[in-house]
mmCIF file of C-alpha atoms in Angstrom:
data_model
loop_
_atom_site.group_PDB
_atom_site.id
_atom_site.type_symbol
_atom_site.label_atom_id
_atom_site.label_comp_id
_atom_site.label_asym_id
_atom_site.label_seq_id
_atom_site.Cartn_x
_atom_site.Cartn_y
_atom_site.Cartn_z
ATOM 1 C CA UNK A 1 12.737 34.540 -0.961
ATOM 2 C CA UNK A 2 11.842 34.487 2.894
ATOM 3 C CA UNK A 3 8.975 32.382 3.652
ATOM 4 C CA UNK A 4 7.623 33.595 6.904
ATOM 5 C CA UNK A 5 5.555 30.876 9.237
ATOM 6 C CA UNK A 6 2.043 30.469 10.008
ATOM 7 C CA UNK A 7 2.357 30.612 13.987
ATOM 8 C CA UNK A 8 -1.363 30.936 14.581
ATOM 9 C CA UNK A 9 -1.725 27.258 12.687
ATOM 10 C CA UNK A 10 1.333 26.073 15.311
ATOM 11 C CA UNK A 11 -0.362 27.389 18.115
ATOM 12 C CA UNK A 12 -3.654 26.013 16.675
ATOM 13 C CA UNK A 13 -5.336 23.192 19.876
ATOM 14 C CA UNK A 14 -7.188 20.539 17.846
ATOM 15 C CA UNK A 15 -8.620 19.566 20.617
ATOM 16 C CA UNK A 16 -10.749 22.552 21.132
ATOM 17 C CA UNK A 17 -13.920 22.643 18.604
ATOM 18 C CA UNK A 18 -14.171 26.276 19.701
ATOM 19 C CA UNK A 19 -10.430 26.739 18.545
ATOM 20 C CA UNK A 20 -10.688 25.424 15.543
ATOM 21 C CA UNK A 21 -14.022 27.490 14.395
ATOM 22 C CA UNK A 22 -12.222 30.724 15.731
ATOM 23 C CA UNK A 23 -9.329 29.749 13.476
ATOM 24 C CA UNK A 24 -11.525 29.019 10.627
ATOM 25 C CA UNK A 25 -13.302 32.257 10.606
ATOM 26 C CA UNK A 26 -10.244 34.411 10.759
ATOM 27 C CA UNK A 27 -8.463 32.218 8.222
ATOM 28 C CA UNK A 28 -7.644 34.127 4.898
ATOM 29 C CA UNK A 29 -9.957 32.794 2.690
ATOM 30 C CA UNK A 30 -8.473 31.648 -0.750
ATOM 31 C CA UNK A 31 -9.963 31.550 -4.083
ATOM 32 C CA UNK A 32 -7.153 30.503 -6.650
ATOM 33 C CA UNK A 33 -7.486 29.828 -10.262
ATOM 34 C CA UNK A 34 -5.456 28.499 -12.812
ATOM 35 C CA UNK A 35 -5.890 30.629 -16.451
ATOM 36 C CA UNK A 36 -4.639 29.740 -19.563
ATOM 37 C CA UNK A 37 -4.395 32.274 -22.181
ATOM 38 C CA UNK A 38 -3.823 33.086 -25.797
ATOM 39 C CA UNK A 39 -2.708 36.567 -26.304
ATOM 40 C CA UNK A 40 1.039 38.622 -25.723
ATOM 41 C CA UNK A 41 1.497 38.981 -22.844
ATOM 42 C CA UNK A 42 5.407 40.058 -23.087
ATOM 43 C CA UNK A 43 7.080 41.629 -20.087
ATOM 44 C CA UNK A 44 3.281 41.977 -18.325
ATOM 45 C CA UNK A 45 3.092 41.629 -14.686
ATOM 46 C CA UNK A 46 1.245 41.739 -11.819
ATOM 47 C CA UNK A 47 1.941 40.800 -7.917
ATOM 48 C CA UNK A 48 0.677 37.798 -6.579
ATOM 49 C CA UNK A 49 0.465 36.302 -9.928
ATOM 50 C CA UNK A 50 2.408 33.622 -10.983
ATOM 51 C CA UNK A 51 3.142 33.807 -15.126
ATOM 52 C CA UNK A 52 4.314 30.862 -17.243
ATOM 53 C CA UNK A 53 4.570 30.704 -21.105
ATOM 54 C CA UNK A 54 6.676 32.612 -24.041
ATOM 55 C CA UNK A 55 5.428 34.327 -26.840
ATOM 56 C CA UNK A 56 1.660 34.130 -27.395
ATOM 57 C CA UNK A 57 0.469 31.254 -25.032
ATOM 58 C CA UNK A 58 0.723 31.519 -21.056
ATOM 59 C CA UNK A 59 -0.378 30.241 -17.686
ATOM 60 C CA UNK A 60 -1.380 32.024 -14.434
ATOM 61 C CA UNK A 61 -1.663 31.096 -11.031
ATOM 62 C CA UNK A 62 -3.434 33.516 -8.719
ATOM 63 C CA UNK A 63 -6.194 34.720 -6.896
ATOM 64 C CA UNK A 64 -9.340 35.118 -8.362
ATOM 65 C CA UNK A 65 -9.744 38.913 -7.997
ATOM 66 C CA UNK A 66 -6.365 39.748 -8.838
ATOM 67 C CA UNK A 67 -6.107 37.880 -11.763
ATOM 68 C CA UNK A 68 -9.445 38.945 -13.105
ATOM 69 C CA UNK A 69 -8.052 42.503 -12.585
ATOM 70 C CA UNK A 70 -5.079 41.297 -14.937
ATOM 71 C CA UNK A 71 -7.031 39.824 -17.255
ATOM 72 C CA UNK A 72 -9.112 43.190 -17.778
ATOM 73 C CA UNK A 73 -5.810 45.155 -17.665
ATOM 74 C CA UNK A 74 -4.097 43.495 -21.013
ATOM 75 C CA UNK A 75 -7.772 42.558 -22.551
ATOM 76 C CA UNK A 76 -6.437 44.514 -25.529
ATOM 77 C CA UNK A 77 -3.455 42.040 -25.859
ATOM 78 C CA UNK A 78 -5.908 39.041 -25.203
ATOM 79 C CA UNK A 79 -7.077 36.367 -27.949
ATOM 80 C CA UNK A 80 -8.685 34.123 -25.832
ATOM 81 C CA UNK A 81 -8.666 32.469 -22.220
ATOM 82 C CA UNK A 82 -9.845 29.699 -20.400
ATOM 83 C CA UNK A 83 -10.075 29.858 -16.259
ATOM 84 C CA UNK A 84 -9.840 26.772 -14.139
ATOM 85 C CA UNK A 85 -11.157 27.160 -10.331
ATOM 86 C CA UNK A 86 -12.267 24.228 -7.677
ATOM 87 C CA UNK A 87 -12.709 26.219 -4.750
ATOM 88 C CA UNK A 88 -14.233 29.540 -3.172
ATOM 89 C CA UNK A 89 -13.317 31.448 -0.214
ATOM 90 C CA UNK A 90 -11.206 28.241 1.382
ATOM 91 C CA UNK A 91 -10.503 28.888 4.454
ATOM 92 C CA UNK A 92 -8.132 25.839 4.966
ATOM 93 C CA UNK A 93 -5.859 24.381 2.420
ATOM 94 C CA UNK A 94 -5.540 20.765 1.493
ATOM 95 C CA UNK A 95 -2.331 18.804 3.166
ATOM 96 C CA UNK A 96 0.981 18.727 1.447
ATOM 97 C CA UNK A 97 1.290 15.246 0.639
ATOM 98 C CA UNK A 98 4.562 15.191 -0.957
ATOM 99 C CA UNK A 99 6.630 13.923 1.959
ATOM 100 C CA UNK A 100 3.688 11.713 3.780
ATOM 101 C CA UNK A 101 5.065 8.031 4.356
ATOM 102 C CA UNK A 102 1.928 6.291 2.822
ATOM 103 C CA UNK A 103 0.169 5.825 0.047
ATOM 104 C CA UNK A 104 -2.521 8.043 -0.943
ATOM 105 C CA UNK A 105 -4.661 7.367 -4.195
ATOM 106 C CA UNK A 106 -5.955 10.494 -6.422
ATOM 107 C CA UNK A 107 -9.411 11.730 -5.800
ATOM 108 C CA UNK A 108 -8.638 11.737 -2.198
ATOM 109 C CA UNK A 109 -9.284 14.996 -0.127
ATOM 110 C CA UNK A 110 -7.159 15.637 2.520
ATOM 111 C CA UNK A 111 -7.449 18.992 4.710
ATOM 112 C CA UNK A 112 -4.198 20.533 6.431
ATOM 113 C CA UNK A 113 -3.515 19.816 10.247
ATOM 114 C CA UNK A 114 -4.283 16.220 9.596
ATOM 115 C CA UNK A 115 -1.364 13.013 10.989
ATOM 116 C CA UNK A 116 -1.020 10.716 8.313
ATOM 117 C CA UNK A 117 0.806 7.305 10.128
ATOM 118 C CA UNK A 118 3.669 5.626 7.840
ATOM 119 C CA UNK A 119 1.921 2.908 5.655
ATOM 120 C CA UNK A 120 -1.400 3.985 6.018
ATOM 121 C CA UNK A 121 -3.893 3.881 3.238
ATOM 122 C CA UNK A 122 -6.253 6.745 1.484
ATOM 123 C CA UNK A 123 -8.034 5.233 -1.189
ATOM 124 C CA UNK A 124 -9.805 7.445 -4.137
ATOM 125 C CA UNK A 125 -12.760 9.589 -2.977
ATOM 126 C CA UNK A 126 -11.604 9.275 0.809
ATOM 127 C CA UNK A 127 -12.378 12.779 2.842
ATOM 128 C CA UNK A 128 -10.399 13.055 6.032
ATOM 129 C CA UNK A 129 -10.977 16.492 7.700
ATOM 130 C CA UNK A 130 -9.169 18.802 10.254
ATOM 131 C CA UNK A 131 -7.737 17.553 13.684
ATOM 132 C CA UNK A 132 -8.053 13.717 12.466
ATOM 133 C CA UNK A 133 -5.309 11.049 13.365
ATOM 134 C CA UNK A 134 -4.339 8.165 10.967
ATOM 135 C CA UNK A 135 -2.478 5.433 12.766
ATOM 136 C CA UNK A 136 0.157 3.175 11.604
ATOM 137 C CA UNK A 137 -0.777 0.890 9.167
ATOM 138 C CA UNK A 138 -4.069 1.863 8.938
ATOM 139 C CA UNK A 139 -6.691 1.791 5.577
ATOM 140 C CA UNK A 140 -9.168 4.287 4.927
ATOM 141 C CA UNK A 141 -10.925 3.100 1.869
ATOM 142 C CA UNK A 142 -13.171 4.510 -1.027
ATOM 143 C CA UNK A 143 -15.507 7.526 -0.401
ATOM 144 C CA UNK A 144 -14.724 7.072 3.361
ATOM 145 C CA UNK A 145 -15.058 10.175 5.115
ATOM 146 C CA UNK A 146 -13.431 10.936 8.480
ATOM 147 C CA UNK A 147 -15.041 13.773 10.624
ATOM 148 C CA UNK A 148 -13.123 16.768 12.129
ATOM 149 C CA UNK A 149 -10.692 15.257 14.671
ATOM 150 C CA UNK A 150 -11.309 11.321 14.042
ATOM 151 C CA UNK A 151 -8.818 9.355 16.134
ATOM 152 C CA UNK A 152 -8.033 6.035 13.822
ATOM 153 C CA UNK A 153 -5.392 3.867 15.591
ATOM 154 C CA UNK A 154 -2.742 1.329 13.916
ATOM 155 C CA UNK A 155 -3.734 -1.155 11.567
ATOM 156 C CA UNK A 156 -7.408 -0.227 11.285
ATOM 157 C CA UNK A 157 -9.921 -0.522 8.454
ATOM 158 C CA UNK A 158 -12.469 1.732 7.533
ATOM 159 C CA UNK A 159 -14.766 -0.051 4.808
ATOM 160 C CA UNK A 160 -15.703 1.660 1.981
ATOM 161 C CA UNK A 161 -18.689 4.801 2.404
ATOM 162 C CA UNK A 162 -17.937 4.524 6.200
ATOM 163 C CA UNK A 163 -18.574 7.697 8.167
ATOM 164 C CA UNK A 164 -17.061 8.639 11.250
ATOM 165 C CA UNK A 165 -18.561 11.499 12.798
ATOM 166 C CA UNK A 166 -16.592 14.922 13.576
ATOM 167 C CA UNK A 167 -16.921 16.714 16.213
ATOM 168 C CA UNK A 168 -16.803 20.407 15.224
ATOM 169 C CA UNK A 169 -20.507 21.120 14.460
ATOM 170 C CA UNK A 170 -22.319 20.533 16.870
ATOM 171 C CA UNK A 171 -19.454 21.073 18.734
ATOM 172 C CA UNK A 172 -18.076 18.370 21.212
ATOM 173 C CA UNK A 173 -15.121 17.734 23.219
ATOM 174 C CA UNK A 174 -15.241 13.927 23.078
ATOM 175 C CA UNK A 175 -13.878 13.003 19.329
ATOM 176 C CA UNK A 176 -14.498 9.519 17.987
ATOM 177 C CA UNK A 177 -11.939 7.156 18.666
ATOM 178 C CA UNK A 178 -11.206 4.028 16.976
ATOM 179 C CA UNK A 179 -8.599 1.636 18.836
ATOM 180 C CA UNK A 180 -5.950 -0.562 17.223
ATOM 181 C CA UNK A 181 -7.097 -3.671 15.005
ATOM 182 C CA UNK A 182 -10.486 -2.445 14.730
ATOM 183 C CA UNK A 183 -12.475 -3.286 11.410
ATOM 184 C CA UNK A 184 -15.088 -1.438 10.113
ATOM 185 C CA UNK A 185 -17.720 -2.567 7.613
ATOM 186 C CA UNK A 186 -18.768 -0.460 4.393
ATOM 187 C CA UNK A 187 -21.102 2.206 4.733
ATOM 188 C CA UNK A 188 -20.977 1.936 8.628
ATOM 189 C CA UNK A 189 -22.062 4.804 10.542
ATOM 190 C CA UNK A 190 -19.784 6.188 14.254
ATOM 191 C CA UNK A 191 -21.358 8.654 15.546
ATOM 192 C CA UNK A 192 -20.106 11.430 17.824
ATOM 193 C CA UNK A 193 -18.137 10.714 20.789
ATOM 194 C CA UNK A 194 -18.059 7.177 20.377
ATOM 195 C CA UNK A 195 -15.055 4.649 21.314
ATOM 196 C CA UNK A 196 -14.686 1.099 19.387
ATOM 197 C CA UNK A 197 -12.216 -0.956 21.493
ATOM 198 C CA UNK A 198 -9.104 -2.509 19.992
ATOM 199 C CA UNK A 199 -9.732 -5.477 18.109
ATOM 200 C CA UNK A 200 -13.552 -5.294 17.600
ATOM 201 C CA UNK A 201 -15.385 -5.450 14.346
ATOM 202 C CA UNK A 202 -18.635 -3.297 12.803
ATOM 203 C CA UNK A 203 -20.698 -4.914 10.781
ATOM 204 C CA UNK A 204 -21.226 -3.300 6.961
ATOM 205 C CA UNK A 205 -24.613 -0.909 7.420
ATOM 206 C CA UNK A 206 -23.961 -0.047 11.573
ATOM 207 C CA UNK A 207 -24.916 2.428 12.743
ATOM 208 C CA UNK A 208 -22.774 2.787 16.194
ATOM 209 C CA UNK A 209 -24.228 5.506 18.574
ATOM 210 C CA UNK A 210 -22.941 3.774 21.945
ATOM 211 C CA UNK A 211 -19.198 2.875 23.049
ATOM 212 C CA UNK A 212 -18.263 -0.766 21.410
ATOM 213 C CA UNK A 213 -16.169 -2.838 23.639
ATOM 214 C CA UNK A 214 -12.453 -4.491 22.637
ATOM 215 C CA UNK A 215 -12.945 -7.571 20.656
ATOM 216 C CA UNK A 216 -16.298 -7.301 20.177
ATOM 217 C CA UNK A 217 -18.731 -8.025 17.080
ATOM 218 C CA UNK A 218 -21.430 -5.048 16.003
ATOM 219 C CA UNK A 219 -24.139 -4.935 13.836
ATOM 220 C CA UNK A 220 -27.591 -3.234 13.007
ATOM 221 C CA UNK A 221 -28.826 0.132 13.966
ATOM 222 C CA UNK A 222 -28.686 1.225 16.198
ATOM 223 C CA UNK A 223 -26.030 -1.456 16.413
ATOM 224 C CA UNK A 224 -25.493 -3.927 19.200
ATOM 225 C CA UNK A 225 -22.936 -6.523 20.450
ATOM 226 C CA UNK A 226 -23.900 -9.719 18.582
ATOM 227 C CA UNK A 227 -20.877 -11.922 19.405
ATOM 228 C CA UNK A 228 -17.483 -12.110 20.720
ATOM 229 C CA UNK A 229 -14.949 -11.952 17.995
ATOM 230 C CA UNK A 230 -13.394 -15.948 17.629
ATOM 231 C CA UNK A 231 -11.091 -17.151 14.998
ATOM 232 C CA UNK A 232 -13.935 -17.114 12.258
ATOM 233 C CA UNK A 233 -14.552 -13.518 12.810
ATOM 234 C CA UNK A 234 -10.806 -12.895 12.935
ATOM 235 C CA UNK A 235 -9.674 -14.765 9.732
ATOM 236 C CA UNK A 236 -12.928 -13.212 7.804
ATOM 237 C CA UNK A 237 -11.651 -10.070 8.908
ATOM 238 C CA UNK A 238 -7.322 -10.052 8.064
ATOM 239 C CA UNK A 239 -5.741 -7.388 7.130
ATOM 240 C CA UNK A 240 -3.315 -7.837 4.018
ATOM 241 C CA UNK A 241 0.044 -6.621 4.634
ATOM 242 C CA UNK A 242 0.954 -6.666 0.955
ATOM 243 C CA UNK A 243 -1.753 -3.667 0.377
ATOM 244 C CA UNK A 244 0.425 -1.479 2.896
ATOM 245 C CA UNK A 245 3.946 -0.696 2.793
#
């Protein structure tokens, strides 16, 4: 079987908002389902449907419309049936995570054109959309969510129920971008366009609308600098490299 490539996903700029709607919206959308059924089926087949089982018990993989059409086809042959489905009309499918050098805990949802760093953590619930950039290294922790085209450096922590803004709608050319040894609290807030210099720290709750400066402290919302960050700050703050790896 020849597998042809996508070149309009190779060609696709992730840095252009614009781009990456335009790709969206031509996108083939995709509504698979999974269908398990109790009937005898025998020899019948159908393109674009994938057919697993013997005698009176099989599974399909297919397209919704197509494998309705099946299913109304051999209804005479058909005991019973039960359809799985968790999307409609996707335009873009989740990454292949088979050969990513990190660890990535179920429940996490992880959209295609997204760089995964070696070591880096996805805990359960995460959400990391198009375009974004996972250093090194780097946690992303439960029911995180990273925007469309979230630049996370090496060796970064994003607390649990922290948002970082995307920047696809509204569109915007400026992504977030979080610098190297940066720690952010739970449930903090980046908002669009915003930069946290390396080694600075967001306080749990933030919300961070303006540029944060390299090892600085941040807190309230909107949030402002509150400190330098000093060895208390830094110890209160380690990363644990037996987590990673």
């Amino acid at each position: 079987m020849t597998i042809e490539k996508d070149t309009t996903q190779e060609q696709l700029d992730l840095t252009n908002p614009y781009e990456i709607a335009k790709f969206i919206k031509q996108a083939k959308k995709s509504t698979p389902v999974k269908v398990y059924v109790q009937g005898d089926l025998g020899t019948a087949t159908q393109e674009g449907i994938k057919k697993f089982g013997s005698e009176d018990f099989w599974i399909l993989f297919g397209e919704h419309v197509e494998i309705a059409d099946f299913l109304a086809t051999h209804q005479h042959v058909i005991k019973d049936y039960v359809m799985e489905n968790d999307r409609r009309n996707s335009a873009i499918p989740m990454l292949d995570l088979k050969h990513i050098n990190a660890r990535i805990e179920p429940g996490a949802i992880i959209r295609d054109r997204v760089k995964i760093g070696d070591n880096a953590v996805i805990m359960m619930g995460a959400v990391v959309n198009i375009g974004s950039e996972i250093g090194e290294n780097t946690m992303i922790d439960m029911n995180a969510v990273l925007g469309a085209r979230s630049m996370i450096g090496k060796n970064v922590h994003v607390g649990a129920g922290a948002v970082v803004a995307g920047v696809l709608e509204p569109p915007s050319a400026t992504p977030v971008i979080i610098e190297d040894h940066v720690m952010i609290g739970a449930n903090a807030v980046i908002l669009e366009g915003v930069r946290v210099g390396k080694n600075a720290v967001v306080a749990a709750g933030a919300i961070v609308t303006k540029d944060v400066p390299p090892d600085s402290v941040v807190a309230g919302s909107p949030a402002k600098i509150i400190k330098a960050k000093d060895e208390k700050t830094e110890e209160k703050t380690k990363l644990l490299d037996d987590l990673r790896g």
